[in-house]
C-alpha cells in the first residue's frame, strides 16, 4: 500500500522535486514569465535585504520591530529551519497549509501550461 500524503505534503513534496526535472538556469526569464502570469501584490513599501550572511536574522528583526510599531508585515525568508511554511509569514504567522495547498498547484499549472521550467528557488 502506498504512502498517503495530505494535499499540503503532496504539494511541498512536488516542489522539492522540481529541480530533478528542471536544472538551474541562470537569469530572470522564468521569474519574469511567472510574475507576468500572476496577480500583482498591492502597492506597498518593501524592505529588500541583500548580502552574504545574516539576511534572515535581519529580516526577522525588522519585521518584529515594524510589528511592534503597529505596522502589518509580510516576511519571506530562505531557507527554512523546520517547516516550509516558515518561509512566508504575515504578521508573524506562518502561511497556512491550506494556502500552500491552493497556491503551489496553481504555480505548477502555470509552469506546465506556459512551458516555464521553473526551479525550486524560482517558485518560492
mmCIF file of N, CA and C in Angstrom:
data_model
loop_
_atom_site.group_PDB
_atom_site.id
_atom_site.type_symbol
_atom_site.label_atom_id
_atom_site.label_comp_id
_atom_site.label_asym_id
_atom_site.label_seq_id
_atom_site.Cartn_x
_atom_site.Cartn_y
_atom_site.Cartn_z
ATOM 1 N N UNK A 1 0.846 -1.177 0.000
ATOM 2 C CA UNK A 1 0.000 0.000 0.000
ATOM 3 C C UNK A 1 0.890 1.238 0.000
ATOM 4 N N UNK A 2 0.546 2.236 -0.797
ATOM 5 C CA UNK A 2 1.354 3.439 -0.930
ATOM 6 C C UNK A 2 1.194 4.375 0.256
ATOM 7 N N UNK A 3 2.110 5.288 0.343
ATOM 8 C CA UNK A 3 2.089 6.302 1.390
ATOM 9 C C UNK A 3 1.015 7.331 1.082
ATOM 10 N N UNK A 4 0.149 7.599 2.028
ATOM 11 C CA UNK A 4 -0.898 8.592 1.837
ATOM 12 C C UNK A 4 -0.405 9.939 2.346
ATOM 13 N N UNK A 5 -0.432 10.922 1.467
ATOM 14 C CA UNK A 5 0.023 12.258 1.815
ATOM 15 C C UNK A 5 -1.169 13.204 1.894
ATOM 16 N N UNK A 6 -1.081 14.175 2.775
ATOM 17 C CA UNK A 6 -2.085 15.232 2.784
ATOM 18 C C UNK A 6 -1.862 16.085 1.538
ATOM 19 N N UNK A 7 -2.856 16.868 1.130
ATOM 20 C CA UNK A 7 -2.642 17.755 -0.029
ATOM 21 C C UNK A 7 -1.447 18.696 0.175
ATOM 22 N N UNK A 8 -1.257 19.187 1.402
ATOM 23 C CA UNK A 8 -0.109 20.048 1.706
ATOM 24 C C UNK A 8 1.197 19.292 1.485
ATOM 25 N N UNK A 9 1.289 18.085 2.052
ATOM 26 C CA UNK A 9 2.509 17.288 1.919
ATOM 27 C C UNK A 9 2.800 16.956 0.462
ATOM 28 N N UNK A 10 1.764 16.649 -0.306
ATOM 29 C CA UNK A 10 1.952 16.316 -1.724
ATOM 30 C C UNK A 10 2.458 17.523 -2.505
ATOM 31 N N UNK A 11 1.907 18.705 -2.231
ATOM 32 C CA UNK A 11 2.332 19.918 -2.940
ATOM 33 C C UNK A 11 3.782 20.260 -2.621
ATOM 34 N N UNK A 12 4.144 20.198 -1.346
ATOM 35 C CA UNK A 12 5.514 20.532 -0.946
ATOM 36 C C UNK A 12 6.490 19.478 -1.464
ATOM 37 N N UNK A 13 6.101 18.222 -1.445
ATOM 38 C CA UNK A 13 6.971 17.163 -1.973
ATOM 39 C C UNK A 13 7.241 17.397 -3.463
ATOM 40 N N UNK A 14 6.197 17.754 -4.209
ATOM 41 C CA UNK A 14 6.380 18.043 -5.638
ATOM 42 C C UNK A 14 7.325 19.231 -5.822
ATOM 43 N N UNK A 15 7.170 20.246 -4.985
ATOM 44 C CA UNK A 15 8.058 21.416 -5.056
ATOM 45 C C UNK A 15 9.512 21.018 -4.830
ATOM 46 N N UNK A 16 9.754 20.181 -3.839
ATOM 47 C CA UNK A 16 11.120 19.742 -3.539
ATOM 48 C C UNK A 16 11.732 18.930 -4.687
ATOM 49 N N UNK A 17 10.895 18.381 -5.545
ATOM 50 C CA UNK A 17 11.391 17.545 -6.635
ATOM 51 C C UNK A 17 11.567 18.283 -7.958
ATOM 52 N N UNK A 18 11.141 19.537 -8.055
ATOM 53 C CA UNK A 18 11.180 20.209 -9.364
ATOM 54 C C UNK A 18 12.588 20.321 -9.932
ATOM 55 N N UNK A 19 13.599 20.455 -9.099
ATOM 56 C CA UNK A 19 14.963 20.589 -9.622
ATOM 57 C C UNK A 19 15.476 19.288 -10.239
ATOM 58 N N UNK A 20 14.810 18.172 -9.940
ATOM 59 C CA UNK A 20 15.192 16.908 -10.576
ATOM 60 C C UNK A 20 14.877 16.969 -12.073
ATOM 61 N N UNK A 21 13.841 17.724 -12.429
ATOM 62 C CA UNK A 21 13.372 17.786 -13.815
ATOM 63 C C UNK A 21 13.755 19.094 -14.491
ATOM 64 N N UNK A 22 13.981 20.129 -13.706
ATOM 65 C CA UNK A 22 14.295 21.446 -14.263
ATOM 66 C C UNK A 22 15.642 21.919 -13.713
ATOM 67 N N UNK A 23 16.701 21.758 -14.488
ATOM 68 C CA UNK A 23 18.006 22.187 -13.995
ATOM 69 C C UNK A 23 18.053 23.704 -13.828
ATOM 70 N N UNK A 24 18.898 24.141 -12.918
ATOM 71 C CA UNK A 24 19.052 25.565 -12.657
ATOM 72 C C UNK A 24 19.551 26.256 -13.915
ATOM 73 N N UNK A 25 18.894 27.358 -14.251
ATOM 74 C CA UNK A 25 19.258 28.155 -15.422
ATOM 75 C C UNK A 25 19.458 29.579 -14.943
ATOM 76 N N UNK A 26 20.614 30.137 -15.176
ATOM 77 C CA UNK A 26 20.880 31.497 -14.726
ATOM 78 C C UNK A 26 20.033 32.491 -15.510
ATOM 79 N N UNK A 27 19.681 33.567 -14.850
ATOM 80 C CA UNK A 27 18.884 34.603 -15.492
ATOM 81 C C UNK A 27 17.529 34.745 -14.827
ATOM 82 N N UNK A 28 16.789 35.748 -15.270
ATOM 83 C CA UNK A 28 15.494 36.056 -14.665
ATOM 84 C C UNK A 28 14.304 35.699 -15.556
ATOM 85 N N UNK A 29 14.548 35.051 -16.674
ATOM 86 C CA UNK A 29 13.490 34.781 -17.650
ATOM 87 C C UNK A 29 12.310 34.028 -17.029
ATOM 88 N N UNK A 30 12.568 32.946 -16.303
ATOM 89 C CA UNK A 30 11.478 32.166 -15.711
ATOM 90 C C UNK A 30 10.684 32.993 -14.704
ATOM 91 N N UNK A 31 11.382 33.733 -13.866
ATOM 92 C CA UNK A 31 10.709 34.547 -12.849
ATOM 93 C C UNK A 31 9.881 35.636 -13.517
ATOM 94 N N UNK A 32 10.432 36.285 -14.539
ATOM 95 C CA UNK A 32 9.691 37.340 -15.232
ATOM 96 C C UNK A 32 8.422 36.786 -15.871
ATOM 97 N N UNK A 33 8.495 35.595 -16.455
ATOM 98 C CA UNK A 33 7.306 34.978 -17.041
ATOM 99 C C UNK A 33 6.262 34.688 -15.968
ATOM 100 N N UNK A 34 6.695 34.121 -14.839
ATOM 101 C CA UNK A 34 5.756 33.810 -13.757
ATOM 102 C C UNK A 34 5.114 35.072 -13.190
ATOM 103 N N UNK A 35 5.912 36.105 -12.986
ATOM 104 C CA UNK A 35 5.374 37.361 -12.455
ATOM 105 C C UNK A 35 4.333 37.924 -13.419
ATOM 106 N N UNK A 36 4.593 37.810 -14.714
ATOM 107 C CA UNK A 36 3.645 38.303 -15.700
ATOM 108 C C UNK A 36 2.332 37.532 -15.731
ATOM 109 N N UNK A 37 2.330 36.327 -15.208
ATOM 110 C CA UNK A 37 1.133 35.473 -15.241
ATOM 111 C C UNK A 37 0.373 35.438 -13.921
ATOM 112 N N UNK A 38 0.909 36.064 -12.889
ATOM 113 C CA UNK A 38 0.284 36.001 -11.571
ATOM 114 C C UNK A 38 -0.253 37.369 -11.172
ATOM 115 N N UNK A 39 -1.248 37.391 -10.286
ATOM 116 C CA UNK A 39 -1.796 38.674 -9.829
ATOM 117 C C UNK A 39 -0.728 39.505 -9.128
ATOM 118 N N UNK A 40 -0.799 40.769 -9.308
ATOM 119 C CA UNK A 40 0.156 41.682 -8.687
ATOM 120 C C UNK A 40 -0.187 41.897 -7.215
ATOM 121 N N UNK A 41 0.848 42.060 -6.416
ATOM 122 C CA UNK A 41 0.660 42.382 -4.997
ATOM 123 C C UNK A 41 0.204 43.840 -4.885
ATOM 124 N N UNK A 42 -0.344 44.165 -3.765
ATOM 125 C CA UNK A 42 -0.724 45.549 -3.513
ATOM 126 C C UNK A 42 0.503 46.440 -3.550
ATOM 127 N N UNK A 43 0.295 47.674 -3.898
ATOM 128 C CA UNK A 43 1.387 48.635 -3.889
ATOM 129 C C UNK A 43 1.710 48.951 -2.426
ATOM 130 N N UNK A 44 2.885 48.576 -1.997
ATOM 131 C CA UNK A 44 3.258 48.760 -0.591
ATOM 132 C C UNK A 44 4.762 48.923 -0.470
ATOM 133 N N UNK A 45 5.208 49.551 0.610
ATOM 134 C CA UNK A 45 6.655 49.670 0.827
ATOM 135 C C UNK A 45 7.284 48.295 1.046
ATOM 136 N N UNK A 46 8.495 48.126 0.547
ATOM 137 C CA UNK A 46 9.209 46.855 0.665
ATOM 138 C C UNK A 46 10.612 47.119 1.188
ATOM 139 N N UNK A 47 11.068 46.273 2.088
ATOM 140 C CA UNK A 47 12.459 46.287 2.541
ATOM 141 C C UNK A 47 13.107 45.054 1.944
ATOM 142 N N UNK A 48 14.081 45.254 1.067
ATOM 143 C CA UNK A 48 14.798 44.138 0.448
ATOM 144 C C UNK A 48 16.167 44.060 1.107
ATOM 145 N N UNK A 49 16.484 42.915 1.678
ATOM 146 C CA UNK A 49 17.743 42.736 2.404
ATOM 147 C C UNK A 49 18.644 41.837 1.577
ATOM 148 N N UNK A 50 19.831 42.329 1.266
ATOM 149 C CA UNK A 50 20.772 41.567 0.445
ATOM 150 C C UNK A 50 22.090 41.431 1.197
ATOM 151 N N UNK A 51 22.890 40.489 0.774
ATOM 152 C CA UNK A 51 24.191 40.288 1.386
ATOM 153 C C UNK A 51 24.512 38.815 1.456
ATOM 154 N N UNK A 52 25.588 38.507 2.127
ATOM 155 C CA UNK A 52 26.052 37.130 2.189
ATOM 156 C C UNK A 52 25.490 36.383 3.385
ATOM 157 N N UNK A 53 25.606 36.956 4.559
ATOM 158 C CA UNK A 53 25.196 36.265 5.782
ATOM 159 C C UNK A 53 24.256 37.132 6.613
ATOM 160 N N UNK A 54 23.349 36.483 7.314
ATOM 161 C CA UNK A 54 22.513 37.168 8.286
ATOM 162 C C UNK A 54 21.244 37.798 7.751
ATOM 163 N N UNK A 55 20.905 37.549 6.488
ATOM 164 C CA UNK A 55 19.709 38.179 5.913
ATOM 165 C C UNK A 55 18.435 37.759 6.653
ATOM 166 N N UNK A 56 18.313 36.484 6.970
ATOM 167 C CA UNK A 56 17.117 36.006 7.653
ATOM 168 C C UNK A 56 16.958 36.626 9.025
ATOM 169 N N UNK A 57 18.056 36.721 9.748
ATOM 170 C CA UNK A 57 18.004 37.319 11.088
ATOM 171 C C UNK A 57 17.647 38.795 11.013
ATOM 172 N N UNK A 58 18.252 39.495 10.072
ATOM 173 C CA UNK A 58 17.964 40.922 9.912
ATOM 174 C C UNK A 58 16.509 41.113 9.493
ATOM 175 N N UNK A 59 16.029 40.308 8.548
ATOM 176 C CA UNK A 59 14.645 40.417 8.093
ATOM 177 C C UNK A 59 13.676 40.166 9.242
ATOM 178 N N UNK A 60 13.957 39.129 10.034
ATOM 179 C CA UNK A 60 13.089 38.812 11.162
ATOM 180 C C UNK A 60 13.067 39.975 12.156
ATOM 181 N N UNK A 61 14.220 40.559 12.445
ATOM 182 C CA UNK A 61 14.290 41.673 13.403
ATOM 183 C C UNK A 61 13.553 42.900 12.877
ATOM 184 N N UNK A 62 13.709 43.198 11.601
ATOM 185 C CA UNK A 62 12.994 44.339 11.026
ATOM 186 C C UNK A 62 11.491 44.090 11.071
ATOM 187 N N UNK A 63 11.065 42.895 10.694
ATOM 188 C CA UNK A 63 9.651 42.552 10.728
ATOM 189 C C UNK A 63 9.092 42.671 12.147
ATOM 190 N N UNK A 64 9.810 42.140 13.105
ATOM 191 C CA UNK A 64 9.372 42.193 14.500
ATOM 192 C C UNK A 64 9.282 43.643 14.977
ATOM 193 N N UNK A 65 10.275 44.440 14.643
ATOM 194 C CA UNK A 65 10.273 45.855 15.042
ATOM 195 C C UNK A 65 9.129 46.624 14.402
ATOM 196 N N UNK A 66 8.863 46.358 13.127
ATOM 197 C CA UNK A 66 7.768 47.044 12.440
ATOM 198 C C UNK A 66 6.420 46.650 13.038
ATOM 199 N N UNK A 67 6.259 45.376 13.371
ATOM 200 C CA UNK A 67 5.013 44.939 14.016
ATOM 201 C C UNK A 67 4.853 45.606 15.377
ATOM 202 N N UNK A 68 5.954 45.715 16.132
ATOM 203 C CA UNK A 68 5.901 46.362 17.444
ATOM 204 C C UNK A 68 5.506 47.835 17.308
ATOM 205 N N UNK A 69 5.829 48.432 16.161
ATOM 206 C CA UNK A 69 5.476 49.831 15.909
ATOM 207 C C UNK A 69 4.070 49.962 15.315
ATOM 208 N N UNK A 70 3.357 48.837 15.172
ATOM 209 C CA UNK A 70 1.981 48.892 14.720
ATOM 210 C C UNK A 70 1.768 48.643 13.236
ATOM 211 N N UNK A 71 2.826 48.273 12.506
ATOM 212 C CA UNK A 71 2.688 48.004 11.078
ATOM 213 C C UNK A 71 2.314 46.550 10.832
ATOM 214 N N UNK A 72 1.622 46.327 9.744
ATOM 215 C CA UNK A 72 1.346 44.960 9.290
ATOM 216 C C UNK A 72 2.516 44.561 8.406
ATOM 217 N N UNK A 73 3.041 43.361 8.596
ATOM 218 C CA UNK A 73 4.239 42.949 7.854
ATOM 219 C C UNK A 73 4.050 41.617 7.151
ATOM 220 N N UNK A 74 4.740 41.488 6.040
ATOM 221 C CA UNK A 74 4.884 40.221 5.355
ATOM 222 C C UNK A 74 6.368 39.900 5.375
ATOM 223 N N UNK A 75 6.714 38.652 5.537
ATOM 224 C CA UNK A 75 8.120 38.250 5.635
ATOM 225 C C UNK A 75 8.352 37.012 4.790
ATOM 226 N N UNK A 76 9.378 37.069 3.960
ATOM 227 C CA UNK A 76 9.814 35.894 3.217
ATOM 228 C C UNK A 76 11.263 35.658 3.571
ATOM 229 N N UNK A 77 11.580 34.467 4.033
ATOM 230 C CA UNK A 77 12.965 34.114 4.352
ATOM 231 C C UNK A 77 13.294 32.758 3.745
ATOM 232 N N UNK A 78 14.553 32.574 3.454
ATOM 233 C CA UNK A 78 15.032 31.325 2.891
ATOM 234 C C UNK A 78 16.467 31.130 3.366
ATOM 235 N N UNK A 79 16.806 29.935 3.791
ATOM 236 C CA UNK A 79 15.993 28.720 3.842
ATOM 237 C C UNK A 79 15.153 28.673 5.102
ATOM 238 N N UNK A 80 14.291 27.693 5.181
ATOM 239 C CA UNK A 80 13.530 27.469 6.404
ATOM 240 C C UNK A 80 14.326 26.520 7.309
ATOM 241 N N UNK A 81 13.957 26.478 8.578
ATOM 242 C CA UNK A 81 14.662 25.617 9.532
ATOM 243 C C UNK A 81 13.957 24.277 9.676
ATOM 244 N N UNK A 82 12.664 24.289 9.984
ATOM 245 C CA UNK A 82 11.989 23.014 10.218
ATOM 246 C C UNK A 82 10.726 22.815 9.387
ATOM 247 N N UNK A 83 10.135 23.873 8.885
ATOM 248 C CA UNK A 83 8.903 23.737 8.113
ATOM 249 C C UNK A 83 8.933 24.698 6.925
ATOM 250 N N UNK A 84 8.518 24.215 5.764
ATOM 251 C CA UNK A 84 8.448 25.050 4.576
ATOM 252 C C UNK A 84 7.635 26.311 4.840
ATOM 253 N N UNK A 85 6.625 26.219 5.686
ATOM 254 C CA UNK A 85 5.732 27.336 5.975
ATOM 255 C C UNK A 85 6.442 28.512 6.638
ATOM 256 N N UNK A 86 7.609 28.281 7.223
ATOM 257 C CA UNK A 86 8.372 29.370 7.851
ATOM 258 C C UNK A 86 8.788 30.429 6.834
ATOM 259 N N UNK A 87 8.912 30.041 5.583
ATOM 260 C CA UNK A 87 9.412 30.942 4.544
ATOM 261 C C UNK A 87 8.513 32.142 4.321
ATOM 262 N N UNK A 88 7.197 31.978 4.496
ATOM 263 C CA UNK A 88 6.238 33.039 4.218
ATOM 264 C C UNK A 88 5.394 33.293 5.452
ATOM 265 N N UNK A 89 5.423 34.535 5.913
ATOM 266 C CA UNK A 89 4.683 34.891 7.116
ATOM 267 C C UNK A 89 4.001 36.242 6.921
ATOM 268 N N UNK A 90 2.853 36.390 7.561
ATOM 269 C CA UNK A 90 2.172 37.678 7.629
ATOM 270 C C UNK A 90 1.937 37.965 9.098
ATOM 271 N N UNK A 91 2.459 39.082 9.534
ATOM 272 C CA UNK A 91 2.355 39.478 10.943
ATOM 273 C C UNK A 91 2.812 38.377 11.896
ATOM 274 N N UNK A 92 3.894 37.698 11.533
ATOM 275 C CA UNK A 92 4.484 36.678 12.386
ATOM 276 C C UNK A 92 3.800 35.326 12.323
ATOM 277 N N UNK A 93 2.744 35.203 11.538
ATOM 278 C CA UNK A 93 2.017 33.932 11.409
ATOM 279 C C UNK A 93 2.480 33.216 10.143
ATOM 280 N N UNK A 94 2.835 31.949 10.274
ATOM 281 C CA UNK A 94 3.260 31.162 9.120
ATOM 282 C C UNK A 94 2.125 31.040 8.114
ATOM 283 N N UNK A 95 2.479 30.916 6.841
ATOM 284 C CA UNK A 95 1.464 30.706 5.819
ATOM 285 C C UNK A 95 0.694 29.436 6.171
ATOM 286 N N UNK A 96 -0.629 29.480 6.125
ATOM 287 C CA UNK A 96 -1.402 28.281 6.448
ATOM 288 C C UNK A 96 -1.184 27.173 5.414
ATOM 289 N N UNK A 97 -1.240 25.942 5.857
ATOM 290 C CA UNK A 97 -1.111 24.811 4.943
ATOM 291 C C UNK A 97 -2.127 24.912 3.819
ATOM 292 N N UNK A 98 -3.340 25.363 4.118
ATOM 293 C CA UNK A 98 -4.387 25.470 3.103
ATOM 294 C C UNK A 98 -3.977 26.415 1.977
ATOM 295 N N UNK A 99 -3.257 27.488 2.294
ATOM 296 C CA UNK A 99 -2.794 28.420 1.258
ATOM 297 C C UNK A 99 -1.743 27.748 0.375
ATOM 298 N N UNK A 100 -0.842 26.993 0.999
ATOM 299 C CA UNK A 100 0.182 26.270 0.237
ATOM 300 C C UNK A 100 -0.500 25.258 -0.685
ATOM 301 N N UNK A 101 -1.495 24.536 -0.149
ATOM 302 C CA UNK A 101 -2.237 23.541 -0.934
ATOM 303 C C UNK A 101 -2.918 24.165 -2.145
ATOM 304 N N UNK A 102 -3.356 25.403 -2.019
ATOM 305 C CA UNK A 102 -4.053 26.099 -3.101
ATOM 306 C C UNK A 102 -3.091 26.756 -4.079
ATOM 307 N N UNK A 103 -2.066 27.423 -3.554
ATOM 308 C CA UNK A 103 -1.194 28.243 -4.401
ATOM 309 C C UNK A 103 -0.158 27.445 -5.188
ATOM 310 N N UNK A 104 0.476 26.452 -4.568
ATOM 311 C CA UNK A 104 1.513 25.701 -5.291
ATOM 312 C C UNK A 104 0.964 24.992 -6.534
ATOM 313 N N UNK A 105 -0.173 24.291 -6.447
ATOM 314 C CA UNK A 105 -0.686 23.665 -7.674
ATOM 315 C C UNK A 105 -0.989 24.683 -8.781
ATOM 316 N N UNK A 106 -1.421 25.885 -8.410
ATOM 317 C CA UNK A 106 -1.657 26.919 -9.415
ATOM 318 C C UNK A 106 -0.348 27.299 -10.108
ATOM 319 N N UNK A 107 0.727 27.436 -9.325
ATOM 320 C CA UNK A 107 2.031 27.746 -9.921
ATOM 321 C C UNK A 107 2.517 26.611 -10.811
ATOM 322 N N UNK A 108 2.355 25.377 -10.328
ATOM 323 C CA UNK A 108 2.759 24.219 -11.152
ATOM 324 C C UNK A 108 2.003 24.215 -12.478
ATOM 325 N N UNK A 109 0.698 24.490 -12.436
ATOM 326 C CA UNK A 109 -0.119 24.513 -13.658
ATOM 327 C C UNK A 109 0.333 25.605 -14.616
ATOM 328 N N UNK A 110 0.609 26.803 -14.073
ATOM 329 C CA UNK A 110 1.098 27.891 -14.924
ATOM 330 C C UNK A 110 2.390 27.489 -15.629
ATOM 331 N N UNK A 111 3.286 26.874 -14.890
ATOM 332 C CA UNK A 111 4.565 26.447 -15.469
ATOM 333 C C UNK A 111 4.338 25.431 -16.581
ATOM 334 N N UNK A 112 3.450 24.487 -16.325
ATOM 335 C CA UNK A 112 3.180 23.443 -17.317
ATOM 336 C C UNK A 112 2.502 24.028 -18.559
ATOM 337 N N UNK A 113 1.490 24.856 -18.339
ATOM 338 C CA UNK A 113 0.724 25.431 -19.457
ATOM 339 C C UNK A 113 1.572 26.345 -20.338
ATOM 340 N N UNK A 114 2.531 27.037 -19.734
ATOM 341 C CA UNK A 114 3.319 28.031 -20.465
ATOM 342 C C UNK A 114 4.758 27.588 -20.727
ATOM 343 N N UNK A 115 5.060 26.332 -20.428
ATOM 344 C CA UNK A 115 6.393 25.803 -20.705
ATOM 345 C C UNK A 115 7.505 26.519 -19.950
ATOM 346 N N UNK A 116 7.243 26.832 -18.685
ATOM 347 C CA UNK A 116 8.238 27.520 -17.853
ATOM 348 C C UNK A 116 8.919 26.474 -16.967
ATOM 349 N N UNK A 117 10.201 26.181 -17.202
ATOM 350 C CA UNK A 117 10.898 25.181 -16.389
ATOM 351 C C UNK A 117 11.429 25.785 -15.089
ATOM 352 N N UNK A 118 10.521 26.262 -14.253
ATOM 353 C CA UNK A 118 10.910 26.953 -13.023
ATOM 354 C C UNK A 118 11.530 25.999 -12.006
ATOM 355 N N UNK A 119 12.520 26.494 -11.299
ATOM 356 C CA UNK A 119 13.208 25.731 -10.261
ATOM 357 C C UNK A 119 12.555 25.994 -8.893
ATOM 358 N N UNK A 120 12.991 25.259 -7.894
ATOM 359 C CA UNK A 120 12.524 25.451 -6.513
ATOM 360 C C UNK A 120 12.693 26.912 -6.115
ATOM 361 N N UNK A 121 13.857 27.462 -6.353
ATOM 362 C CA UNK A 121 14.139 28.846 -5.972
ATOM 363 C C UNK A 121 13.178 29.806 -6.657
ATOM 364 N N UNK A 122 12.923 29.596 -7.937
ATOM 365 C CA UNK A 122 12.048 30.496 -8.683
ATOM 366 C C UNK A 122 10.582 30.376 -8.248
ATOM 367 N N UNK A 123 10.169 29.203 -7.850
ATOM 368 C CA UNK A 123 8.788 29.005 -7.414
ATOM 369 C C UNK A 123 8.538 29.515 -6.006
ATOM 370 N N UNK A 124 9.585 29.586 -5.209
ATOM 371 C CA UNK A 124 9.392 30.064 -3.847
ATOM 372 C C UNK A 124 9.769 31.512 -3.743
#
